[in-house]
Every structure is written in structure tokens, then in C-alpha cells.
Amino acid sequence: MTSARASSATSPRSPLDFPSALRESGVVALVTFGLAFALVGFRAEDVPGGLDIRFRFDEVMAVTAVGFIGRFAWILLRQGRAFPVAVTALPFGAAMVAALLGPLYAPAAKLERFVVFGDLVVNWLLAIFALGFGGRAAWLIWHEASSITPEAREERMDRIGAAIQQASRYVGPLLLGLALALPFMPFADRRLLDIAILVLTYVMLGWGLNIVVGLAGLLDLGYVAFYAVGAYSYALLALHFDLGFWTCLPFAGIMAAFAGILLGFPVLRLRGDYLAIVTLGFGEMVRIILLNWYKFTKGPDGLSGIPRPTFFGLPMTANPPEGTQSFHQFFGLEYSSVDRIIFLYFLILALAMITNLFTLRIRKLPVGRAWEALREDEIACRSLGINPRNTKLTAFAIGAMFGGFGGAFFATRQGFISPESFTFIESAIILSIVVLGGMGSQIGVVFAAILLIGLPEFFRELQQYRMLAFGAAMVTIMVWRPRGLLAHREPTIRLEDARLKSASADSGGQPP
Amino acid sequence: MSVPATRAASAENALLSVEHLSIRFGGLVAVDDVSFTATDRQITAIIGPNGAGKTTVFNCLTGFYKPTMGRLALRHPSKGEFLLERMEGFHIAQTAGVARTFQNIRLFPAMSVLENLIVAQHNMLMRASGYTVLGLFGSKVYREAEKEAVDLALYWLDRIGLTNRADDAAGNLAYGAQRRLEIARAMCTRPVMLCLDEPAAGLNPRESGELTRLLMAIRDEERIGVLLIEHHMDVVMGISDHVVVLDYGKKISDGSPQAVRDDPAVIRAYLGEEEDEDLPPEVARDIGEERS
Ligand SMILES: Nc1ncnc2c1ncn2[C@@H]1O[C@H](COP(=O)(O)OP(=O)(O)OP(=O)(O)O)[C@@H](O)[C@H]1O
Ligand SMILES: [Mg+2]
């Protein structure tokens, strides 16, 4: 790209240090072997009369070889020797792809003989890996550049982040327009809408958690607790007092905010890892209480028959009870079961947008700025007279409140809740969305939710590999861009705005 | 206000009076029975060799440490007397009007320069925003308060010459600019007492000169008391009205810059016991400069 980078890259080539390269690859192979031995080495098999353990020698050896070769290729690339990597990895990857696709398109060629592993997905991963290495090598040869420095990459990604942030002024409304139009698209079937509702739920939760983690910098691993409190608050209020969704929604938020303050108090003095551990414990506590307080929560049986939301009092059912009208009757429409889904879709879209607008607004208010200042330096905050206790508690409470709204929506959508829906993995996923998207970035959360929730839902067929891909994506991001995909912070006030504000009112003489 | 001639640093009209301040960490007595006063419209310098306990005195004044013993009385010109040793840290800055900077700069590095100055006015803005509720709906009271905050921030930006960097992240500023920003941020809390912990550390001579002028301007125009910890003796001797010298947690000298400079106890503390006590003050000063 730029000439500056190219010139720094064409440094004189030092001779390749073979022994140390081999040693490094050997170490990696050894580690791989150890891991593979434990993780894939043994397989329990059904044999007549019970289970038998088979040792999978071939697989372990193959994985170890991949580790060795992969590391060696990586060292070669690092030292600017892209050519040998390109000429081996590219053909290998291409051959793998051909061998994998061969049986589908040209069964006669019997290409599957050349496939390395028994497992289809592992083969694909290997092919992609090889092509990735080869492609990178080819790119380096093309640009005559060795790998760029992490700083330069960080800077470039930052520029991309800034550009997207700039563009989000247009991308945001565009996405909103798309989201509004989605249910009316010809391809919008029930499955797509269900996935969209799920994605939007996580977008909302991500935005809620972003207040706590992204703005206030309080690492919360127990966010799902507030989701659970919201869901159970709504379900219990609705079932015991026969209240509707709209009446209960504020209560669900208030209860969750209260739970947020309850969590906030004991963790006021904690930071970083310690805070994360306590919040994790809090999340588990809430789940275990829900599980064991049978009289109140029906424990593992869960709560069923949770009322569905109504459209301004009109239920979304085919056959409303005697004397009431349902949505389709009131509007004189044909009954369609998709209507209810579309209604739910717009409901969560509205809730998510409220969360977003609230966050955007509060960022520019003193409390929002204090949250960010607290994230940056708590001691400096105290020296400026900012009360860290109240500031943290409001962050916990407001973040929790949106979790509670999300929970109430979840309960009304499912009609049934049980503690199983509120396990730690949910907290982890929501946090991953925030971290992956870029802490504090609103649009990043949307992309990350689509990436982490939407795509895996579409590829349900690959079920067991979803979590693998999920983990791989997280690790890649953490290595490649620790601050998240779109982490770019836009100031809450710019000099021009400040000058406008300053000039807007009358004379406004010099301050003392 | 009384005229400067009658404003001797006596206990009654002092802005701050520190009485018998002691603090111990385990076996170490970091500050040992230190008493001094500081007056408004004056720069009071606290000097002393490394580890003398200067920063610890600041930490007691600003509520970061609770003193083991002693009384820290601040006479606020409009709000009456505060006993700082009984107050929580943020409360001291919020109500008693004591602002500080840190020896290792503590800005909000990811926030913009302008935001740093607006965050400093948090309490005023928080009240005006009806503790966020009114602010969410954009009430007029809040907008006026925000305008006021912006005005003050722009004023200080101009004073420290950083207007053209207003939108940059504070962490991206050069070292000297960060030091000035930290002072401006402290001033944006509208303090009656400003505590500066080694503001000239790491500055080049030109920046150091600018800083000196800024501090004198703060003293004369804002009419507040300034407490200054500093190792650069030319800065200290040039601008302070009153110097307190600490060594191993004890106060060893207190008086005008000239008196302190000539005090044999001070020379001994800076040069060590075994050195010749009769070194001329100029030499002592030069050696003091080199140490920083
Ligand atoms: N929190 C603490 N716990 C234990 N000892 C402390 C603590 N804070 C300061 N001290 C000790 O108190 C003594 C005085 O430290 P202080 O930081 O006040 O020195 P200083 O005069 O500011 O020195 P310098 O010029 O190097 O900044 C030192 O011996 C230091 O180790
Ligand atoms: Mg110090």
C-alpha cells in the first residue's frame, strides 16, 4: 500500500536460523501432541456388551504434524520467506478443497481418497488453514512486504473503526430502515423472523451490558442474573396477580435495577478480575435460588402459561375468549400465526432502540461522562469530587434495568421460563458480543450479535462446531484486535459544538 | 478582604492550617508531627528530599489517606470551616474545594481534552441535570449549566494553550501539555485550594517558564491558595511566598524562600550530614537542582 511500509519491509534478509526454527516448531508439535492426546486421543465406542475405548493414533499424529508444519510455515512467513510457503500451502489447500468437493460434483474421480482426516469439518478447517497461509504468503510476495507491525495494524484498524463510526450516522438509520422493512420482505419466513428476534434480544442485552462494561468499565460476568430477575418478575407478577405485559414491564425493570444495586454494594471496592469473579458468583447465586426456591419459582419445573403481550389490549390469538376481540378481528384481517411473530419482532426492536437512544443520550450527560471517567481513572475521579460509589451503583442499576426489560420480553415470547435459560454461558455470550463489537461501540454490538448469534443459528446443522467457531472467533479477535472490532471512541462533545453552545445564549461574560 | 500586609500566615486567617499531622504505615512514620499554614493568594511550597513525605501530606489533605493523628482545618471563604481529616476523599473536592494534581499524571486518557475539563465540573452539572432525570429531557436549566461549564472549559483551554487540541484524546498529548491539562482540570472544579504535586517534573526550561507564569497568574487572578510540591529549586524560589521543608517526615524549616535557602538544617538535609555545613547557598541550590 503505502511506500513507507514497503520500504521498511524489504529489509536485508538474514539467513534462516534452521535449528531454532525446528526447535520452535518441535515445541509447538509437542504441545499439540499433549493436547491432542488428551482431547482427541481416546474415543469411547459402542461394542457389543458395553463401551470400549479406542486410541486414535492416526488422528493424534496427524494433528501433531499439522501443528509442526503450521508453526514452521508461520516462522517462514515471519522471516519474510513467503515463497516456499506459497508454493506448498496453496496447492495443498486447493487439493484439499478439490478432494472435498470432488465427491459432490465428480463422484467418478474418487477424490475422497486424498482426504486427510475422517471428519469432514476438520478437513475443511485444514483446507481453510492452508489456503489462509498460502494466501497470506502470496499477498506478501505480491507486496514484497514482511508482516506489518502490530502498531501499524492497530492504527489502520482504528482508522477503519473511525470511518465506520463516522458512517454509522448513515449506517445506523439504514440498518434501522432494513430492520423495519424486514418482516415485509418476501423472503421473511417464520424461521428468519425467529432468528431476527433472537439477534435483537442479544443486541438489546449487549447494549444494556455495554453501559456497565463499555462505559463504566466494570467487568460484569453475571449479567444474565438481571435478565433472569426481569423474566421471573414478569412471569410471577403476571401469574399471581393476573397483570398484563405492559403493566409488568416497568416493574421487571425496577426489580432488575434493584438487583443491580444489590450486586453493586458488595463489589464497590473491587476491580478487574476480582470484580469479574464476584459478579460471576452473583449470576450463579440468582440461578441457584431460582432453582431451589421451589414454592416460589417452581424450581426446575419452570413457570409456564406466561401471558403473551397484547397490542393495545388486543390479544394476538386465533380464538379470543368470549366477549373480547383479538387483533385480526379488530382490524378485519385473516388470522395468521406470523402476525404474532411480527408483533414480537417490532416489540423487541422498539425495546432495543429505546436502550440504544437512552445510552446515546446518557453518554452526553454528566453521569455518562462520569462513568467513562471512572473507567479511565477512579482516583482522578475522586480528586475531582465525583462520588465513585453512586456513580458505580447507577451504572449497575441502569445496565441491570435494561437486562430486566430484556428478561420480561424473553418470558413473554417463550411463554415458559426455567432456570436453565439463565446459565453462565448466556452471560459469556452477551459479554462476548460487547467485547467483540468493541467496548462502548453501539454499532459494533449489532455486528457482533449478528456474527455470534445470527450466523450460528443459520448454521444449526453444524451444531457441535458452533462453539468451536465461537471460541476461535474470540481468540482471533483478542490476538488481532484486543480492543474489539469497532472500538473507536467519539468524544461526547466537540470543540465546534462547545463553541455553538457557548455562543447560543446571550453575552456570557468571562468566567471568574 | 484584608490587605496583604496584614495577611501574615498566622493561624486565624490561614486558608489551611495543618496541626500536628502524623501518619504511620506499619512501622514507618511517613509524616511525623508536621504543622504549617497556607494562606489564600499565596503559593506555599513543600520541598524536601525524595521520600520525605510530601506526597503523603497531600494524600492526607485530599482524603486519600486517613492521618493517624492531627488536625487539618480548611477555612472556606464562603462555606465555613471544614475538618478535612474527617471527610471522605471525593467530599473534600466536592464541598471543601480542595483540588489536586498527581505526581504521576492522572488524566482520563481516552477522553478528549475538552471532556476532561467538563468531567471536572461534574457536581455542578449533576445538580443542574436534576440528577440525570431533567437532563434526559433536555431541560433549560441543564442547558444553561452546560453552557456555563463549556465556557469555563474553553476559558481554561485557552489559558493553557490547548484550544487547538480540544478534540484529541488527552492521552495523546505531549507530556508538558498533559501536566498543564491536569492543572486546568483541577481549576475547573473551582477550588479554593489547589495542590500541585511536582508540576514541573519532566518539563523543559521553556515549559517550566510557562508553568511558572501560569501558577503566578492562578494565584493573582483566581485569588486561591496554592500548595506546591516541587524539586526544581528555581521554580520554587522564583514563585513561592512561603516554603515548608520536610525531611524524613519531619518539618525541618519553614519561612520565606530566602530564609529557607540559608537555613543550615535545610542545607544539611539536601547535602547529607557529613558534608561541609558552610557551603554557600548558591552551591546548595545548584546541587538541589541536579537532584531532581
Ligand atoms: N501507602 C503507603 N504505604 C506504605 N508506605 C508509604 C505509603 N505511601 C508512602 N509511603 C512511604 O512514605 C514515605 C514518604 O513517601 P512520599 O511519597 O510522601 O515521599 P515524597 O516526599 O513525595 O517523595 P518524592 O519526592 O520521591 O515524591 C516513603 O518512605 C514511602 O515509601
Ligand atoms: Mg512525591
PDB file of N, CA and C and ligand atoms in Angstrom, chain B residues 25 28 30 48-57 65 103 198 231, ligand 1:
ATOM      1  N   PHE B  25       2.712   4.104  58.478  1.00  0.00           N
ATOM      2  CA  PHE B  25       2.395   2.895  57.724  1.00  0.00           C
ATOM      3  C   PHE B  25       3.154   1.764  58.386  1.00  0.00           C
ATOM      4  N   LEU B  28       6.674   2.441  59.755  1.00  0.00           N
ATOM      5  CA  LEU B  28       7.259   3.645  59.168  1.00  0.00           C
ATOM      6  C   LEU B  28       6.415   4.865  59.491  1.00  0.00           C
ATOM      7  N   ALA B  30       5.673   8.069  58.194  1.00  0.00           N
ATOM      8  CA  ALA B  30       5.922   8.784  56.938  1.00  0.00           C
ATOM      9  C   ALA B  30       5.839  10.287  57.136  1.00  0.00           C
ATOM     10  N   GLY B  48      11.646  19.033  49.924  1.00  0.00           N
ATOM     11  CA  GLY B  48      12.326  18.038  50.742  1.00  0.00           C
ATOM     12  C   GLY B  48      12.849  16.942  49.837  1.00  0.00           C
ATOM     13  N   PRO B  49      13.852  16.202  50.338  1.00  0.00           N
ATOM     14  CA  PRO B  49      14.439  15.143  49.516  1.00  0.00           C
ATOM     15  C   PRO B  49      13.416  14.049  49.202  1.00  0.00           C
ATOM     16  N   ASN B  50      13.784  13.136  48.301  1.00  0.00           N
ATOM     17  CA  ASN B  50      12.883  12.040  47.939  1.00  0.00           C
ATOM     18  C   ASN B  50      12.492  11.240  49.174  1.00  0.00           C
ATOM     19  N   GLY B  51      11.195  10.889  49.235  1.00  0.00           N
ATOM     20  CA  GLY B  51      10.717  10.076  50.345  1.00  0.00           C
ATOM     21  C   GLY B  51      10.518  10.850  51.626  1.00  0.00           C
ATOM     22  N   ALA B  52      10.547  12.192  51.552  1.00  0.00           N
ATOM     23  CA  ALA B  52      10.424  12.991  52.763  1.00  0.00           C
ATOM     24  C   ALA B  52       9.007  12.980  53.312  1.00  0.00           C
ATOM     25  N   GLY B  53       8.022  12.612  52.482  1.00  0.00           N
ATOM     26  CA  GLY B  53       6.645  12.571  52.948  1.00  0.00           C
ATOM     27  C   GLY B  53       5.773  13.671  52.373  1.00  0.00           C
ATOM     28  N   LYS B  54       6.234  14.308  51.314  1.00  0.00           N
ATOM     29  CA  LYS B  54       5.489  15.424  50.730  1.00  0.00           C
ATOM     30  C   LYS B  54       4.172  14.948  50.118  1.00  0.00           C
ATOM     31  N   THR B  55       4.280  13.922  49.264  1.00  0.00           N
ATOM     32  CA  THR B  55       3.061  13.415  48.630  1.00  0.00           C
ATOM     33  C   THR B  55       2.097  12.868  49.672  1.00  0.00           C
ATOM     34  N   THR B  56       2.655  12.300  50.732  1.00  0.00           N
ATOM     35  CA  THR B  56       1.793  11.752  51.782  1.00  0.00           C
ATOM     36  C   THR B  56       0.986  12.857  52.451  1.00  0.00           C
ATOM     37  N   VAL B  57       1.589  14.033  52.637  1.00  0.00           N
ATOM     38  CA  VAL B  57       0.844  15.162  53.190  1.00  0.00           C
ATOM     39  C   VAL B  57      -0.329  15.507  52.275  1.00  0.00           C
ATOM     40  N   TYR B  65      -5.538   9.324  52.238  1.00  0.00           N
ATOM     41  CA  TYR B  65      -5.101   8.624  53.449  1.00  0.00           C
ATOM     42  C   TYR B  65      -5.804   9.245  54.647  1.00  0.00           C
ATOM     43  N   GLN B 103       1.490  13.264  41.135  1.00  0.00           N
ATOM     44  CA  GLN B 103       2.901  13.184  40.738  1.00  0.00           C
ATOM     45  C   GLN B 103       3.044  12.403  39.422  1.00  0.00           C
ATOM     46  N   GLU B 198       4.535  18.186  42.123  1.00  0.00           N
ATOM     47  CA  GLU B 198       5.619  18.239  41.150  1.00  0.00           C
ATOM     48  C   GLU B 198       5.141  18.566  39.727  1.00  0.00           C
ATOM     49  N   HIS B 231      10.609  19.858  43.038  1.00  0.00           N
ATOM     50  CA  HIS B 231      12.037  19.633  43.198  1.00  0.00           C
ATOM     51  C   HIS B 231      12.874  20.689  42.470  1.00  0.00           C
TER      52      HIS B 231
HETATM   53  N1  LIG C   1       0.644   3.720  51.113  1.00  0.00           N
HETATM   54  C1  LIG C   1       1.861   3.627  51.670  1.00  0.00           C
HETATM   55  N2  LIG C   1       2.219   2.527  52.353  1.00  0.00           N
HETATM   56  C2  LIG C   1       3.435   2.418  52.915  1.00  0.00           C
HETATM   57  N3  LIG C   1       4.387   3.365  52.840  1.00  0.00           N
HETATM   58  C3  LIG C   1       4.091   4.501  52.164  1.00  0.00           C
HETATM   59  C4  LIG C   1       2.822   4.677  51.533  1.00  0.00           C
HETATM   60  N4  LIG C   1       2.821   5.886  50.945  1.00  0.00           N
HETATM   61  C5  LIG C   1       4.031   6.419  51.160  1.00  0.00           C
HETATM   62  N5  LIG C   1       4.782   5.593  51.900  1.00  0.00           N
HETATM   63  C6  LIG C   1       6.138   5.866  52.368  1.00  0.00           C
HETATM   64  O1  LIG C   1       6.150   7.125  52.961  1.00  0.00           O
HETATM   65  C7  LIG C   1       7.365   7.790  52.672  1.00  0.00           C
HETATM   66  C8  LIG C   1       7.080   9.127  52.084  1.00  0.00           C
HETATM   67  O2  LIG C   1       6.603   8.967  50.763  1.00  0.00           O
HETATM   68  P1  LIG C   1       6.132  10.161  49.847  1.00  0.00           P
HETATM   69  O3  LIG C   1       5.595   9.573  48.600  1.00  0.00           O
HETATM   70  O4  LIG C   1       5.249  11.030  50.605  1.00  0.00           O
HETATM   71  O5  LIG C   1       7.507  10.906  49.539  1.00  0.00           O
HETATM   72  P2  LIG C   1       7.742  12.210  48.683  1.00  0.00           P
HETATM   73  O6  LIG C   1       8.248  13.218  49.607  1.00  0.00           O
HETATM   74  O7  LIG C   1       6.547  12.549  47.901  1.00  0.00           O
HETATM   75  O8  LIG C   1       8.912  11.750  47.748  1.00  0.00           O
HETATM   76  P3  LIG C   1       9.184  12.046  46.191  1.00  0.00           P
HETATM   77  O9  LIG C   1       9.921  13.324  46.131  1.00  0.00           O
HETATM   78  O10 LIG C   1      10.026  10.908  45.759  1.00  0.00           O
HETATM   79  O11 LIG C   1       7.864  12.079  45.524  1.00  0.00           O
HETATM   80  C9  LIG C   1       8.163   6.896  51.765  1.00  0.00           C
HETATM   81  O12 LIG C   1       9.108   6.197  52.537  1.00  0.00           O
HETATM   82  C10 LIG C   1       7.139   5.938  51.225  1.00  0.00           C
HETATM   83  O13 LIG C   1       7.708   4.689  50.964  1.00  0.00           O
END
